[in-house]
Amino acid sequence: MFIALDGGDGSGKGVQIGFLKGWLAEHGYDSVFVRDPGDTPLGDRIRALLLGDSTVNICPIAEAALFMASRAQLVYDKIKPALNAGKVALVDRYLLSTIVYQGYAIGATEDEIAELWRVGTVFAQGVLPDLTFILDCPPEECERRLAREKDRIEARGIDYHTRVAQGYRLAAASWSQHAPGEAFVIDATPSPLEIFEKIKTILESRIR
Ligand code: TYD
């Protein structure tokens, strides 16, 4: 089974990933955890280019291609082998992030979004999550939570991140047109434990 957690910067994904890992281990599921972008030698280099190095100019379509290339390697090296071995694959972000950050957030049209889903699915070698949890957090609240130094994408300002938050909702609403599996929008404003209760309830009813 393939589970993805996604959401805006500062939506509290890290804490929920921790709970999810704990829950899977406690219930005896053999799982592999990866974060996108990164977690392969190629992916780590691409990640450094995308998020760390602000001296390299990256145009929007090249940015999308780089995120997709990093993901292609991650699928090949880690996600596919884990799923083939019958393990649970848990990912911190996935193709949905590309659809939202490199699509909706830069004002892509519905046709362009559909194209991004198609190309993104090819790069992901058709390996898409069974279950996606989307942490929905107002950008102003996310901003407050991001107390540390921001990376290249986090630093894009409130307007961009407002479009990111809207993008997640739009992507969830049109999910079945573009992707298999199920996506659930989870309100990320209650306490971390209350949020996890909601995730857990859905997970318990779906996991196999
Ligand atoms: P990361 O430090 O992993 O952020 P977080 O801890 O919030 O997941 O950085 C990932 C950043 O890259 C984040 O700002 C979202 C962005 N991103 C994209 O723009 N497109 C993508 O396809 C992916 C996977 C991430």
PDB file of C-alpha atoms and ligand atoms in Angstrom:
ATOM      1  CA  MET A   1       0.000   0.000   0.000  1.00  0.00           C
ATOM      2  CA  PHE A   2       1.198   3.471  -0.924  1.00  0.00           C
ATOM      3  CA  ILE A   3       0.408   6.415   1.386  1.00  0.00           C
ATOM      4  CA  ALA A   4       1.309  10.074   0.763  1.00  0.00           C
ATOM      5  CA  LEU A   5       1.153  13.046   3.068  1.00  0.00           C
ATOM      6  CA  ASP A   6       1.040  16.445   1.427  1.00  0.00           C
ATOM      7  CA  GLY A   7       0.259  20.052   2.299  1.00  0.00           C
ATOM      8  CA  GLY A   8       1.605  23.592   2.348  1.00  0.00           C
ATOM      9  CA  ASP A   9       4.871  24.613   3.974  1.00  0.00           C
ATOM     10  CA  GLY A  10       4.288  24.859   7.729  1.00  0.00           C
ATOM     11  CA  SER A  11       1.124  22.726   7.648  1.00  0.00           C
ATOM     12  CA  GLY A  12       2.597  20.341  10.241  1.00  0.00           C
ATOM     13  CA  LYS A  13       3.385  17.422   7.926  1.00  0.00           C
ATOM     14  CA  GLY A  14       6.515  16.457   9.842  1.00  0.00           C
ATOM     15  CA  VAL A  15       4.647  15.794  13.082  1.00  0.00           C
ATOM     16  CA  GLN A  16       1.954  13.748  11.328  1.00  0.00           C
ATOM     17  CA  ILE A  17       4.605  11.728   9.463  1.00  0.00           C
ATOM     18  CA  GLY A  18       6.107  10.905  12.880  1.00  0.00           C
ATOM     19  CA  PHE A  19       2.716   9.705  14.171  1.00  0.00           C
ATOM     20  CA  LEU A  20       2.109   7.698  10.996  1.00  0.00           C
ATOM     21  CA  LYS A  21       5.487   5.961  11.201  1.00  0.00           C
ATOM     22  CA  GLY A  22       4.811   5.114  14.856  1.00  0.00           C
ATOM     23  CA  TRP A  23       1.327   3.798  14.094  1.00  0.00           C
ATOM     24  CA  LEU A  24       2.558   1.592  11.224  1.00  0.00           C
ATOM     25  CA  ALA A  25       5.378   0.120  13.347  1.00  0.00           C
ATOM     26  CA  GLU A  26       3.062  -0.452  16.320  1.00  0.00           C
ATOM     27  CA  HIS A  27       0.606  -2.330  14.134  1.00  0.00           C
ATOM     28  CA  GLY A  28       3.306  -4.528  12.633  1.00  0.00           C
ATOM     29  CA  TYR A  29       3.390  -3.044   9.132  1.00  0.00           C
ATOM     30  CA  ASP A  30       6.751  -3.255   7.425  1.00  0.00           C
ATOM     31  CA  SER A  31       7.122   0.211   5.937  1.00  0.00           C
ATOM     32  CA  VAL A  32       9.560   2.345   3.976  1.00  0.00           C
ATOM     33  CA  PHE A  33       9.556   6.099   4.451  1.00  0.00           C
ATOM     34  CA  VAL A  34      10.879   8.580   1.879  1.00  0.00           C
ATOM     35  CA  ARG A  35      10.683  12.307   1.312  1.00  0.00           C
ATOM     36  CA  ASP A  36      10.169  13.919  -2.072  1.00  0.00           C
ATOM     37  CA  PRO A  37      12.294  15.585  -3.404  1.00  0.00           C
ATOM     38  CA  GLY A  38      15.416  13.716  -2.353  1.00  0.00           C
ATOM     39  CA  ASP A  39      16.269  10.434  -0.685  1.00  0.00           C
ATOM     40  CA  THR A  40      18.384   9.075  -3.563  1.00  0.00           C
ATOM     41  CA  PRO A  41      21.894  10.218  -4.574  1.00  0.00           C
ATOM     42  CA  LEU A  42      20.456  11.911  -7.691  1.00  0.00           C
ATOM     43  CA  GLY A  43      17.436  13.240  -5.809  1.00  0.00           C
ATOM     44  CA  ASP A  44      19.602  14.810  -3.093  1.00  0.00           C
ATOM     45  CA  ARG A  45      21.578  16.720  -5.721  1.00  0.00           C
ATOM     46  CA  ILE A  46      18.428  17.887  -7.449  1.00  0.00           C
ATOM     47  CA  ARG A  47      16.964  18.863  -4.069  1.00  0.00           C
ATOM     48  CA  ALA A  48      20.039  20.978  -3.279  1.00  0.00           C
ATOM     49  CA  LEU A  49      19.706  22.698  -6.656  1.00  0.00           C
ATOM     50  CA  LEU A  50      15.973  23.330  -6.246  1.00  0.00           C
ATOM     51  CA  LEU A  51      15.851  24.378  -2.629  1.00  0.00           C
ATOM     52  CA  GLY A  52      19.359  25.364  -1.598  1.00  0.00           C
ATOM     53  CA  ASP A  53      21.077  27.167  -4.439  1.00  0.00           C
ATOM     54  CA  SER A  54      19.414  30.509  -5.136  1.00  0.00           C
ATOM     55  CA  THR A  55      22.187  31.579  -7.535  1.00  0.00           C
ATOM     56  CA  VAL A  56      20.965  29.271 -10.335  1.00  0.00           C
ATOM     57  CA  ASN A  57      18.060  30.667 -12.335  1.00  0.00           C
ATOM     58  CA  ILE A  58      15.415  27.946 -12.845  1.00  0.00           C
ATOM     59  CA  CYS A  59      12.456  28.705 -15.124  1.00  0.00           C
ATOM     60  CA  PRO A  60       9.025  27.287 -14.112  1.00  0.00           C
ATOM     61  CA  ILE A  61       8.952  24.338 -16.534  1.00  0.00           C
ATOM     62  CA  ALA A  62      12.540  23.370 -15.684  1.00  0.00           C
ATOM     63  CA  GLU A  63      11.573  23.492 -12.003  1.00  0.00           C
ATOM     64  CA  ALA A  64       8.677  21.103 -12.647  1.00  0.00           C
ATOM     65  CA  ALA A  65      10.946  18.801 -14.673  1.00  0.00           C
ATOM     66  CA  LEU A  66      13.564  18.708 -11.915  1.00  0.00           C
ATOM     67  CA  PHE A  67      11.013  17.776  -9.238  1.00  0.00           C
ATOM     68  CA  MET A  68       9.711  15.060 -11.569  1.00  0.00           C
ATOM     69  CA  ALA A  69      13.218  13.730 -12.317  1.00  0.00           C
ATOM     70  CA  SER A  70      13.983  13.480  -8.607  1.00  0.00           C
ATOM     71  CA  ARG A  71      10.709  11.608  -8.110  1.00  0.00           C
ATOM     72  CA  ALA A  72      11.421   9.250 -11.035  1.00  0.00           C
ATOM     73  CA  GLN A  73      14.613   8.087  -9.322  1.00  0.00           C
ATOM     74  CA  LEU A  74      12.849   7.794  -5.966  1.00  0.00           C
ATOM     75  CA  VAL A  75      10.180   5.555  -7.493  1.00  0.00           C
ATOM     76  CA  TYR A  76      12.803   3.433  -9.236  1.00  0.00           C
ATOM     77  CA  ASP A  77      15.191   3.081  -6.288  1.00  0.00           C
ATOM     78  CA  LYS A  78      12.865   2.945  -3.296  1.00  0.00           C
ATOM     79  CA  ILE A  79       9.108   3.098  -3.790  1.00  0.00           C
ATOM     80  CA  LYS A  80       8.643   0.422  -6.444  1.00  0.00           C
ATOM     81  CA  PRO A  81      10.930  -2.096  -4.671  1.00  0.00           C
ATOM     82  CA  ALA A  82       9.108  -1.473  -1.370  1.00  0.00           C
ATOM     83  CA  LEU A  83       5.680  -1.994  -2.920  1.00  0.00           C
ATOM     84  CA  ASN A  84       6.863  -5.072  -4.844  1.00  0.00           C
ATOM     85  CA  ALA A  85       8.088  -6.523  -1.547  1.00  0.00           C
ATOM     86  CA  GLY A  86       4.612  -6.033  -0.071  1.00  0.00           C
ATOM     87  CA  LYS A  87       5.679  -3.188   2.210  1.00  0.00           C
ATOM     88  CA  VAL A  88       3.830   0.008   2.992  1.00  0.00           C
ATOM     89  CA  ALA A  89       5.478   2.989   1.277  1.00  0.00           C
ATOM     90  CA  LEU A  90       4.979   6.267   3.132  1.00  0.00           C
ATOM     91  CA  VAL A  91       6.021   9.484   1.359  1.00  0.00           C
ATOM     92  CA  ASP A  92       6.407  13.060   2.557  1.00  0.00           C
ATOM     93  CA  ARG A  93       5.034  14.894  -0.544  1.00  0.00           C
ATOM     94  CA  TYR A  94       4.598  13.418  -4.028  1.00  0.00           C
ATOM     95  CA  LEU A  95       3.248  14.304  -7.480  1.00  0.00           C
ATOM     96  CA  LEU A  96       0.439  16.352  -5.917  1.00  0.00           C
ATOM     97  CA  SER A  97       3.085  18.867  -4.725  1.00  0.00           C
ATOM     98  CA  THR A  98       4.184  19.392  -8.331  1.00  0.00           C
ATOM     99  CA  ILE A  99       0.581  19.842  -9.467  1.00  0.00           C
ATOM    100  CA  VAL A 100       0.046  22.460  -6.772  1.00  0.00           C
ATOM    101  CA  TYR A 101       3.395  24.322  -6.539  1.00  0.00           C
ATOM    102  CA  GLN A 102       4.408  24.167 -10.211  1.00  0.00           C
ATOM    103  CA  GLY A 103       0.823  24.213 -11.517  1.00  0.00           C
ATOM    104  CA  TYR A 104      -1.982  25.907  -9.595  1.00  0.00           C
ATOM    105  CA  ALA A 105       0.345  28.261  -7.689  1.00  0.00           C
ATOM    106  CA  ILE A 106       1.734  29.785 -10.884  1.00  0.00           C
ATOM    107  CA  GLY A 107      -1.710  30.216 -12.400  1.00  0.00           C
ATOM    108  CA  ALA A 108      -1.803  27.156 -14.704  1.00  0.00           C
ATOM    109  CA  THR A 109      -5.023  26.605 -16.665  1.00  0.00           C
ATOM    110  CA  GLU A 110      -7.130  23.450 -16.189  1.00  0.00           C
ATOM    111  CA  ASP A 111      -5.678  22.064 -19.463  1.00  0.00           C
ATOM    112  CA  GLU A 112      -2.148  22.671 -18.223  1.00  0.00           C
ATOM    113  CA  ILE A 113      -3.005  21.026 -14.895  1.00  0.00           C
ATOM    114  CA  ALA A 114      -4.328  17.959 -16.726  1.00  0.00           C
ATOM    115  CA  GLU A 115      -1.126  17.860 -18.796  1.00  0.00           C
ATOM    116  CA  LEU A 116       1.006  18.128 -15.642  1.00  0.00           C
ATOM    117  CA  TRP A 117      -0.902  15.180 -14.115  1.00  0.00           C
ATOM    118  CA  ARG A 118      -0.274  13.155 -17.278  1.00  0.00           C
ATOM    119  CA  VAL A 119       3.431  13.942 -17.578  1.00  0.00           C
ATOM    120  CA  GLY A 120       3.851  13.573 -13.815  1.00  0.00           C
ATOM    121  CA  THR A 121       2.278  10.123 -13.948  1.00  0.00           C
ATOM    122  CA  VAL A 122       4.720   9.092 -16.683  1.00  0.00           C
ATOM    123  CA  PHE A 123       7.706  10.291 -14.597  1.00  0.00           C
ATOM    124  CA  ALA A 124       6.277   8.433 -11.585  1.00  0.00           C
ATOM    125  CA  GLN A 125       6.164   5.339 -13.800  1.00  0.00           C
ATOM    126  CA  GLY A 126       2.468   4.990 -13.072  1.00  0.00           C
ATOM    127  CA  VAL A 127       3.155   4.494  -9.356  1.00  0.00           C
ATOM    128  CA  LEU A 128       0.641   6.715  -7.581  1.00  0.00           C
ATOM    129  CA  PRO A 129      -0.577   6.637  -3.965  1.00  0.00           C
ATOM    130  CA  ASP A 130      -3.582   4.606  -2.854  1.00  0.00           C
ATOM    131  CA  LEU A 131      -4.211   7.150  -0.145  1.00  0.00           C
ATOM    132  CA  THR A 132      -3.225  10.830   0.024  1.00  0.00           C
ATOM    133  CA  PHE A 133      -3.733  12.989   3.114  1.00  0.00           C
ATOM    134  CA  ILE A 134      -3.696  16.718   2.432  1.00  0.00           C
ATOM    135  CA  LEU A 135      -3.073  18.961   5.423  1.00  0.00           C
ATOM    136  CA  ASP A 136      -5.130  22.071   4.854  1.00  0.00           C
ATOM    137  CA  CYS A 137      -3.739  25.072   6.697  1.00  0.00           C
ATOM    138  CA  PRO A 138      -4.455  28.800   6.163  1.00  0.00           C
ATOM    139  CA  PRO A 139      -1.244  30.327   4.716  1.00  0.00           C
ATOM    140  CA  GLU A 140      -1.069  33.004   7.449  1.00  0.00           C
ATOM    141  CA  GLU A 141      -1.113  30.265  10.116  1.00  0.00           C
ATOM    142  CA  CYS A 142       1.504  28.244   8.156  1.00  0.00           C
ATOM    143  CA  GLU A 143       3.678  31.350   7.937  1.00  0.00           C
ATOM    144  CA  ARG A 144       3.571  31.780  11.717  1.00  0.00           C
ATOM    145  CA  ARG A 145       4.655  28.164  12.188  1.00  0.00           C
ATOM    146  CA  LEU A 146       7.648  28.531   9.849  1.00  0.00           C
ATOM    147  CA  ALA A 147       9.918  30.242  12.305  1.00  0.00           C
ATOM    148  CA  ARG A 148      13.160  28.935  10.776  1.00  0.00           C
ATOM    149  CA  GLU A 149      15.061  30.259   7.776  1.00  0.00           C
ATOM    150  CA  LYS A 150      13.072  29.741   4.568  1.00  0.00           C
ATOM    151  CA  ASP A 151      14.236  27.804   1.476  1.00  0.00           C
ATOM    152  CA  ARG A 152      13.867  29.088  -2.112  1.00  0.00           C
ATOM    153  CA  ILE A 153      10.247  27.968  -2.413  1.00  0.00           C
ATOM    154  CA  GLU A 154       9.106  28.793   1.122  1.00  0.00           C
ATOM    155  CA  ALA A 155      10.402  32.340   0.584  1.00  0.00           C
ATOM    156  CA  ARG A 156       7.958  32.990  -2.307  1.00  0.00           C
ATOM    157  CA  GLY A 157       5.600  35.087  -0.191  1.00  0.00           C
ATOM    158  CA  ILE A 158       2.025  34.958   0.989  1.00  0.00           C
ATOM    159  CA  ASP A 159       0.333  35.329  -2.439  1.00  0.00           C
ATOM    160  CA  TYR A 160       2.116  32.261  -3.828  1.00  0.00           C
ATOM    161  CA  HIS A 161       1.357  30.253  -0.690  1.00  0.00           C
ATOM    162  CA  THR A 162      -2.294  31.331  -0.769  1.00  0.00           C
ATOM    163  CA  ARG A 163      -2.497  29.908  -4.312  1.00  0.00           C
ATOM    164  CA  VAL A 164      -0.754  26.752  -3.017  1.00  0.00           C
ATOM    165  CA  ALA A 165      -3.454  26.324  -0.336  1.00  0.00           C
ATOM    166  CA  GLN A 166      -6.230  26.921  -2.909  1.00  0.00           C
ATOM    167  CA  GLY A 167      -4.460  24.568  -5.322  1.00  0.00           C
ATOM    168  CA  TYR A 168      -4.594  21.697  -2.849  1.00  0.00           C
ATOM    169  CA  ARG A 169      -8.360  22.144  -2.470  1.00  0.00           C
ATOM    170  CA  LEU A 170      -8.883  22.369  -6.246  1.00  0.00           C
ATOM    171  CA  ALA A 171      -6.735  19.277  -6.832  1.00  0.00           C
ATOM    172  CA  ALA A 172      -8.684  17.340  -4.186  1.00  0.00           C
ATOM    173  CA  ALA A 173     -11.989  18.372  -5.744  1.00  0.00           C
ATOM    174  CA  SER A 174     -10.986  17.111  -9.214  1.00  0.00           C
ATOM    175  CA  TRP A 175      -8.976  14.100  -7.975  1.00  0.00           C
ATOM    176  CA  SER A 176     -10.844  11.318  -9.744  1.00  0.00           C
ATOM    177  CA  GLN A 177     -10.435  13.046 -13.131  1.00  0.00           C
ATOM    178  CA  HIS A 178      -6.649  12.822 -12.921  1.00  0.00           C
ATOM    179  CA  ALA A 179      -5.458  10.208 -10.457  1.00  0.00           C
ATOM    180  CA  PRO A 180      -6.360   6.828  -9.016  1.00  0.00           C
ATOM    181  CA  GLY A 181      -6.634   6.295  -5.273  1.00  0.00           C
ATOM    182  CA  GLU A 182      -8.297   8.558  -2.737  1.00  0.00           C
ATOM    183  CA  ALA A 183      -7.398  11.991  -1.393  1.00  0.00           C
ATOM    184  CA  PHE A 184      -8.613  13.425   1.906  1.00  0.00           C
ATOM    185  CA  VAL A 185      -8.367  17.067   2.912  1.00  0.00           C
ATOM    186  CA  ILE A 186      -7.652  17.255   6.633  1.00  0.00           C
ATOM    187  CA  ASP A 187      -8.082  20.493   8.580  1.00  0.00           C
ATOM    188  CA  ALA A 188      -4.598  21.201   9.953  1.00  0.00           C
ATOM    189  CA  THR A 189      -5.619  23.850  12.494  1.00  0.00           C
ATOM    190  CA  PRO A 190      -6.572  21.648  15.512  1.00  0.00           C
ATOM    191  CA  SER A 191      -3.922  20.116  17.802  1.00  0.00           C
ATOM    192  CA  PRO A 192      -1.524  17.566  16.239  1.00  0.00           C
ATOM    193  CA  LEU A 193      -3.195  14.716  18.153  1.00  0.00           C
ATOM    194  CA  GLU A 194      -6.669  15.722  16.997  1.00  0.00           C
ATOM    195  CA  ILE A 195      -5.402  15.882  13.403  1.00  0.00           C
ATOM    196  CA  PHE A 196      -3.862  12.440  13.719  1.00  0.00           C
ATOM    197  CA  GLU A 197      -7.126  11.005  15.104  1.00  0.00           C
ATOM    198  CA  LYS A 198      -8.788  11.938  11.792  1.00  0.00           C
ATOM    199  CA  ILE A 199      -5.944  10.502   9.717  1.00  0.00           C
ATOM    200  CA  LYS A 200      -5.933   7.327  11.824  1.00  0.00           C
ATOM    201  CA  THR A 201      -9.659   6.744  11.408  1.00  0.00           C
ATOM    202  CA  ILE A 202      -9.348   6.902   7.618  1.00  0.00           C
ATOM    203  CA  LEU A 203      -6.187   4.817   7.623  1.00  0.00           C
ATOM    204  CA  GLU A 204      -7.740   2.072   9.753  1.00  0.00           C
ATOM    205  CA  SER A 205     -10.612   1.758   7.329  1.00  0.00           C
ATOM    206  CA  ARG A 206      -8.353   1.578   4.246  1.00  0.00           C
ATOM    207  CA  ILE A 207      -5.126  -0.183   5.150  1.00  0.00           C
ATOM    208  CA  ARG A 208      -4.452  -3.665   3.905  1.00  0.00           C
TER     209      ARG A 208
HETATM  210  P1  TYD B   1      10.828  20.426   2.312  1.00  0.00           P
HETATM  211  O1  TYD B   1      11.904  21.009   3.141  1.00  0.00           O
HETATM  212  O2  TYD B   1      10.782  18.960   2.102  1.00  0.00           O
HETATM  213  O3  TYD B   1       9.490  21.014   2.810  1.00  0.00           O
HETATM  214  P2  TYD B   1       8.450  20.384   3.760  1.00  0.00           P
HETATM  215  O4  TYD B   1       9.206  20.020   4.994  1.00  0.00           O
HETATM  216  O5  TYD B   1       7.451  21.477   3.927  1.00  0.00           O
HETATM  217  O6  TYD B   1       7.914  19.184   2.994  1.00  0.00           O
HETATM  218  O7  TYD B   1      10.877  21.168   0.916  1.00  0.00           O
HETATM  219  C1  TYD B   1      10.118  20.811  -0.109  1.00  0.00           C
HETATM  220  C2  TYD B   1       9.764  22.090  -0.812  1.00  0.00           C
HETATM  221  O8  TYD B   1       9.655  21.829  -2.195  1.00  0.00           O
HETATM  222  C3  TYD B   1       8.437  22.634  -0.357  1.00  0.00           C
HETATM  223  O9  TYD B   1       8.498  24.048  -0.299  1.00  0.00           O
HETATM  224  C4  TYD B   1       7.504  22.225  -1.459  1.00  0.00           C
HETATM  225  C5  TYD B   1       8.374  22.176  -2.669  1.00  0.00           C
HETATM  226  N1  TYD B   1       7.971  21.200  -3.687  1.00  0.00           N
HETATM  227  C6  TYD B   1       7.548  21.654  -4.941  1.00  0.00           C
HETATM  228  O10 TYD B   1       7.506  22.872  -5.175  1.00  0.00           O
HETATM  229  N2  TYD B   1       7.201  20.752  -5.892  1.00  0.00           N
HETATM  230  C7  TYD B   1       7.255  19.400  -5.677  1.00  0.00           C
HETATM  231  O11 TYD B   1       6.934  18.603  -6.586  1.00  0.00           O
HETATM  232  C8  TYD B   1       7.701  18.939  -4.384  1.00  0.00           C
HETATM  233  C9  TYD B   1       7.769  17.471  -4.105  1.00  0.00           C
HETATM  234  C10 TYD B   1       8.037  19.875  -3.420  1.00  0.00           C
END
